[in-house]
Amino acid sequence: MDRIIFPYRAHSHLVLMHVINECGAWARQDLDVDYKRVISREDAHELVPSAEVEFVSGNHVSTYAARARGDTWTYVGQSMSNNNISLITREDTGINSLADLRERKVGTRGNHPYLNAWLYLKQHGLDADKDEVELVRRVQQDVTDGSDTKRKSLADMVKDKEVDACFLSRPNADFAGRDGLKVIPLDPQHMVFYMTMSTSKKLVDERPDIIERVLKATIDGISFFKQNKEDTIKILMEQYDNDGVLDREIAEMLYDDLAPKLEPRLFPSMTAISNVYQEALKQDEKNGDAANIHPLELWDFHFLKSINDSGFVADLYKDNPGMLKGYGG
């Protein structure tokens, strides 16, 4: 059995990673995966290219500029391409739609989530760069620093009237609704986010067997997730408490949100790649290095094509072939 290190960049990825582990998908590929650890962006860029860390779940934006500077970061698979988000606000704000955010304060956090908010608003007619809406970025604690310091959540910022609104996905949107905030469902954002199979060209070249087995295990785990609702909900309730304890209602809503979005073949959508590339350009606009990299340059799909052509995916869904439909684009 091969042992690999597969840390995550955001704890929300653990929802899927726990299911992959608990259903035995890693073990079926003869893998012992150390995934219950977080990694900083800086450590990821240092340790993945050298293959000291074999995989990272995430690191979606900074990699394009890094490639222009000689980095060998390589994406080999993507778990989903649509982010279902809701607009969270208070009843007293008069906000009922995105259009009502003009000249309002919207709370954001981190790097990629901040850019997601910036891009989503821009694509819906509100450009923060032109002061049409104000993005208030929450100082985000580095989750790798070991501190017990609690930062105020985006929902609490809305509740305490520090901002007028924020964007949240499940389960945080559901917790916000329970706490008395107004939850307005929005159209999904097409984005490379969540659990991504990120590795290095070094590992691709030297251990293609590991790449293939990790991808097969992830595909297997997603198949289990989609086809075994009750068992998956049980795993979520027992294993995932990073956003708060999941009761049956919240766990089922989280399942119903994620299951249809999970990509059974691990191919990202072209719109998702285009959108994350726009964020890479924004993040690196002062240096302009990301603009020298093609949006597809970091992606290596040949493992997925081989796995899909072999019939591996179709066999997993032989009892539910309809679950493979609707994932084009």
Coordinates of C-alpha atoms in Angstrom, one line a residue:
M1 CA 0.0 0.0 0.0
D2 CA 1.4 3.4 -1.0
R3 CA 1.0 6.3 1.5
I4 CA 0.5 9.7 0.1
I5 CA -0.1 13.2 1.7
F6 CA -3.2 15.0 0.3
P7 CA -3.9 18.1 2.4
Y8 CA -6.7 20.6 1.7
R9 CA -6.7 24.3 1.3
A10 CA -10.3 24.8 2.7
H11 CA -12.0 22.6 5.3
S12 CA -15.2 22.4 3.2
H13 CA -13.3 19.9 0.9
L14 CA -13.5 17.5 3.8
V15 CA -17.1 16.8 3.1
L16 CA -16.2 14.8 0.0
M17 CA -12.8 13.6 1.3
H18 CA -14.4 12.0 4.3
V19 CA -16.8 10.1 2.1
I20 CA -14.0 8.9 -0.2
N21 CA -12.1 7.6 2.8
E22 CA -15.0 6.1 4.7
C23 CA -16.5 4.2 1.7
G24 CA -13.1 2.5 1.2
A25 CA -12.3 4.1 -2.2
W26 CA -8.7 4.9 -1.2
A27 CA -8.1 1.4 0.1
R28 CA -9.6 -0.2 -3.0
Q29 CA -6.7 1.6 -4.9
D30 CA -4.2 0.3 -2.4
L31 CA -3.7 3.9 -1.0
D32 CA -3.2 5.1 2.5
V33 CA -4.1 8.8 2.3
D34 CA -3.2 11.4 4.9
Y35 CA -5.8 14.0 4.1
K36 CA -6.9 15.4 7.5
R37 CA -4.5 18.3 7.4
V38 CA -4.6 21.8 6.0
I39 CA -1.8 23.4 4.0
S40 CA -1.1 27.1 3.4
R41 CA -0.8 28.5 -0.1
E42 CA 2.9 29.2 0.4
D43 CA 3.7 25.7 1.6
A44 CA 1.7 24.2 -1.2
H45 CA 3.8 26.1 -3.8
E46 CA 7.0 24.9 -2.1
L47 CA 6.1 21.3 -1.3
V48 CA 4.0 20.1 -4.2
P49 CA 6.5 20.9 -7.1
S50 CA 9.2 18.9 -5.2
A51 CA 6.7 16.0 -4.6
E52 CA 7.3 16.2 -0.8
V53 CA 3.5 16.6 -0.8
E54 CA 2.0 14.5 -3.5
F55 CA -1.4 16.2 -3.9
V56 CA -3.3 19.2 -2.6
S57 CA -7.0 19.7 -2.7
G58 CA -7.4 23.3 -4.0
N59 CA -5.0 26.1 -4.7
H60 CA -6.9 27.4 -7.7
V61 CA -5.9 30.9 -8.5
S62 CA -2.2 31.7 -7.6
T63 CA -0.9 28.9 -9.7
Y64 CA -1.2 30.6 -13.1
A65 CA 1.2 33.4 -12.2
A66 CA 3.4 30.9 -10.5
R67 CA 3.6 28.8 -13.7
A68 CA 4.9 31.9 -15.5
R69 CA 7.7 32.0 -12.9
G70 CA 8.8 28.4 -13.4
D71 CA 6.3 26.5 -11.2
T72 CA 5.2 23.0 -12.4
W73 CA 1.8 22.9 -10.7
T74 CA -0.5 20.5 -12.6
Y75 CA -4.2 19.9 -12.3
V76 CA -5.4 16.4 -13.1
G77 CA -9.0 16.4 -12.0
Q78 CA -11.9 18.6 -10.7
S79 CA -14.7 17.4 -8.5
M80 CA -17.3 20.1 -9.5
S81 CA -17.7 23.2 -11.6
N82 CA -20.8 24.9 -10.1
N83 CA -21.0 26.7 -6.8
N84 CA -24.5 27.1 -5.5
I85 CA -24.5 30.3 -3.5
S86 CA -27.0 32.4 -1.6
L87 CA -27.1 36.1 -0.8
I88 CA -27.3 36.6 3.0
T89 CA -28.7 39.8 4.4
R90 CA -30.9 41.2 7.1
E91 CA -34.6 41.8 6.8
D92 CA -34.1 45.5 7.5
T93 CA -31.7 46.2 4.6
G94 CA -34.3 46.2 1.8
I95 CA -32.1 43.9 -0.2
N96 CA -34.1 41.4 -2.3
S97 CA -31.8 40.8 -5.3
L98 CA -28.2 41.4 -6.5
A99 CA -29.3 44.7 -8.1
D100 CA -30.0 46.0 -4.6
L101 CA -26.3 45.7 -3.6
R102 CA -25.4 48.8 -5.6
E103 CA -23.5 51.1 -3.3
R104 CA -23.8 48.6 -0.4
K105 CA -21.2 46.8 1.6
V106 CA -20.6 43.1 0.9
G107 CA -18.6 41.0 3.3
T108 CA -15.9 38.7 1.8
R109 CA -13.0 36.7 3.1
G110 CA -9.7 35.2 2.1
N111 CA -8.3 35.2 -1.4
H112 CA -10.2 32.9 -3.7
P113 CA -13.6 33.6 -1.9
Y114 CA -12.9 37.3 -2.2
L115 CA -12.2 37.0 -6.0
N116 CA -15.4 34.8 -6.4
A117 CA -17.5 37.6 -4.9
W118 CA -15.7 40.2 -7.1
L119 CA -16.2 38.2 -10.3
Y120 CA -19.8 37.2 -9.5
L121 CA -20.8 40.8 -8.9
K122 CA -19.0 42.1 -12.0
Q123 CA -20.7 39.5 -14.2
H124 CA -24.0 40.6 -12.8
G125 CA -23.5 44.3 -13.5
L126 CA -21.8 45.5 -10.2
D127 CA -18.1 46.4 -10.6
A128 CA -16.3 46.8 -7.3
D129 CA -13.3 48.3 -9.2
K130 CA -15.6 51.2 -10.2
D131 CA -17.0 51.6 -6.7
E132 CA -20.4 50.4 -7.7
V133 CA -20.3 48.1 -4.7
E134 CA -17.9 47.9 -1.7
L135 CA -16.2 44.6 -0.9
V136 CA -15.2 44.4 2.7
R137 CA -12.7 41.7 3.1
R138 CA -12.6 40.0 6.5
V139 CA -9.1 39.4 7.9
Q140 CA -8.8 35.6 7.6
Q141 CA -6.8 33.7 10.2
D142 CA -4.2 31.4 8.6
V143 CA -5.8 28.0 9.3
T144 CA -2.3 26.5 9.6
D145 CA -1.1 28.7 12.5
G146 CA -2.5 26.5 15.2
S147 CA -4.2 29.4 17.0
D148 CA -7.5 29.0 18.7
T149 CA -8.4 32.6 17.9
K150 CA -11.9 32.8 16.5
R151 CA -12.6 35.3 13.7
K152 CA -16.0 36.7 13.2
S153 CA -18.0 34.9 10.5
L154 CA -19.4 36.6 7.5
A155 CA -22.9 35.9 8.8
D156 CA -22.0 37.6 12.1
M157 CA -20.7 40.6 10.2
V158 CA -24.1 40.9 8.5
K159 CA -26.0 40.3 11.7
D160 CA -23.9 43.0 13.5
K161 CA -24.5 45.5 10.7
E162 CA -20.8 45.7 9.7
V163 CA -21.8 44.9 6.2
D164 CA -25.1 44.7 4.4
A165 CA -24.8 41.3 2.8
C166 CA -22.5 38.4 2.0
F167 CA -22.4 35.3 -0.2
L168 CA -22.5 31.8 1.5
S169 CA -22.9 28.3 0.3
R170 CA -24.2 25.3 2.3
P171 CA -24.1 24.4 5.1
N172 CA -23.2 28.0 6.2
A173 CA -26.2 29.5 4.4
D174 CA -28.5 27.1 6.2
F175 CA -27.0 28.0 9.6
A176 CA -27.4 31.7 8.7
G177 CA -31.1 31.2 8.0
R178 CA -31.6 29.4 11.3
D179 CA -30.0 32.4 13.0
G180 CA -32.6 34.7 11.6
L181 CA -30.9 36.1 8.5
K182 CA -32.5 36.4 5.1
V183 CA -31.3 33.8 2.6
I184 CA -31.8 34.7 -1.1
P185 CA -30.9 31.8 -3.5
L186 CA -28.9 32.9 -6.5
D187 CA -27.8 31.4 -9.8
P188 CA -24.8 29.1 -9.5
Q189 CA -21.3 30.5 -10.1
H190 CA -19.3 28.4 -12.6
M191 CA -16.0 28.0 -10.9
V192 CA -13.0 25.8 -10.4
F193 CA -13.2 25.4 -6.6
Y194 CA -13.8 22.8 -3.9
M195 CA -11.8 19.5 -4.1
T196 CA -9.3 19.6 -7.0
M197 CA -6.7 17.0 -7.7
S198 CA -3.6 19.3 -7.8
T199 CA -0.2 17.8 -8.1
S200 CA 3.2 18.4 -9.8
K201 CA 4.7 17.6 -13.2
K202 CA 7.3 15.7 -11.3
L203 CA 4.8 13.2 -9.9
V204 CA 3.0 13.0 -13.2
D205 CA 6.2 12.0 -14.9
E206 CA 7.7 9.8 -12.2
R207 CA 4.6 8.1 -10.7
P208 CA 1.8 8.0 -13.2
D209 CA 0.4 4.9 -11.4
I210 CA -0.2 7.1 -8.3
I211 CA -2.0 9.7 -10.3
E212 CA -4.3 7.1 -11.9
R213 CA -5.1 5.5 -8.6
V214 CA -5.9 8.7 -6.9
L215 CA -8.2 9.7 -9.7
K216 CA -9.9 6.3 -9.7
A217 CA -10.4 6.5 -5.9
T218 CA -11.9 10.0 -6.2
I219 CA -14.2 8.9 -9.0
D220 CA -15.2 5.8 -7.0
G221 CA -15.9 8.0 -3.9
I222 CA -18.1 10.4 -5.9
S223 CA -20.0 7.4 -7.3
F224 CA -20.6 6.2 -3.8
F225 CA -21.7 9.7 -2.7
K226 CA -24.2 10.0 -5.6
Q227 CA -25.7 6.5 -5.3
N228 CA -25.8 6.0 -1.5
K229 CA -27.7 8.9 0.0
E230 CA -28.4 7.5 3.4
D231 CA -24.9 6.1 4.0
T232 CA -23.4 9.3 2.8
I233 CA -25.5 11.4 5.1
K234 CA -24.5 9.2 8.0
I235 CA -20.8 9.8 7.2
L236 CA -21.3 13.5 7.0
M237 CA -23.1 13.6 10.4
E238 CA -20.4 11.5 12.0
Q239 CA -17.3 13.0 10.4
Y240 CA -17.9 16.6 9.3
D241 CA -18.2 19.3 12.0
N242 CA -16.0 22.0 10.7
D243 CA -18.8 24.4 10.1
G244 CA -20.8 23.3 13.2
V245 CA -22.5 20.0 14.1
L246 CA -24.6 18.7 11.3
D247 CA -28.1 17.5 12.3
R248 CA -30.1 15.3 9.9
E249 CA -31.9 18.3 8.3
I250 CA -28.7 20.2 7.6
A251 CA -26.8 17.1 6.5
E252 CA -29.5 16.2 4.0
M253 CA -29.7 19.7 2.6
L254 CA -25.9 19.6 2.2
Y255 CA -26.1 16.3 0.4
D256 CA -28.9 17.4 -1.9
D257 CA -26.8 20.5 -2.8
L258 CA -23.6 18.6 -3.5
A259 CA -24.7 15.3 -5.1
P260 CA -26.0 16.6 -8.4
K261 CA -22.9 18.9 -8.8
L262 CA -20.2 16.3 -8.3
E263 CA -18.6 15.6 -11.6
P264 CA -18.6 11.8 -12.2
R265 CA -15.7 11.9 -14.6
L266 CA -13.7 14.7 -12.9
F267 CA -13.6 16.9 -16.0
P268 CA -14.0 20.7 -15.3
S269 CA -16.3 22.8 -17.4
M270 CA -14.8 25.2 -19.8
T271 CA -16.8 28.1 -18.2
A272 CA -15.3 27.2 -14.8
I273 CA -11.8 27.3 -16.1
S274 CA -12.4 30.6 -17.9
N275 CA -13.8 32.1 -14.7
V276 CA -11.0 31.0 -12.5
Y277 CA -8.5 32.3 -15.1
Q278 CA -10.2 35.7 -14.9
E279 CA -9.6 35.7 -11.2
A280 CA -5.9 34.7 -11.7
L281 CA -5.5 37.7 -14.0
K282 CA -7.1 40.0 -11.4
Q283 CA -5.0 38.7 -8.6
D284 CA -1.8 39.2 -10.6
E285 CA -2.8 42.4 -12.4
K286 CA 0.2 44.4 -11.0
N287 CA 2.8 41.9 -12.4
G288 CA 0.9 40.6 -15.4
D289 CA 2.6 37.2 -15.3
A290 CA -0.6 35.2 -15.3
A291 CA -1.6 36.8 -18.6
N292 CA 1.3 34.9 -20.2
I293 CA -0.2 31.5 -19.4
H294 CA -3.0 29.9 -21.4
P295 CA -6.0 29.0 -19.2
L296 CA -5.6 25.3 -20.1
E297 CA -1.8 25.2 -19.7
L298 CA -2.0 23.8 -16.1
W299 CA -4.4 21.1 -16.9
D300 CA -3.5 17.5 -17.8
F301 CA -6.5 15.5 -18.9
H302 CA -4.9 12.4 -20.4
F303 CA -5.3 10.3 -17.2
L304 CA -9.0 11.1 -17.1
K305 CA -9.5 10.3 -20.8
S306 CA -7.8 6.9 -20.3
I307 CA -9.9 6.1 -17.3
N308 CA -13.1 7.1 -18.9
D309 CA -12.3 5.2 -22.2
S310 CA -11.5 2.1 -20.2
G311 CA -15.1 1.8 -19.0
F312 CA -14.2 2.3 -15.4
V313 CA -16.7 5.1 -14.8
A314 CA -19.5 3.5 -16.8
D315 CA -19.1 0.3 -14.7
L316 CA -19.5 2.2 -11.5
Y317 CA -22.8 3.6 -12.7
K318 CA -24.1 0.5 -14.5
D319 CA -27.2 0.5 -12.2
N320 CA -27.8 4.2 -12.6
P321 CA -26.5 5.2 -16.1
G322 CA -28.6 8.3 -16.1
M323 CA -26.4 9.8 -13.4
L324 CA -23.7 10.2 -16.1
K325 CA -25.8 12.6 -18.2
G326 CA -25.9 16.3 -18.0
Y327 CA -22.2 17.0 -17.3
G328 CA -21.1 18.5 -20.6
G329 CA -19.7 22.0 -21.0

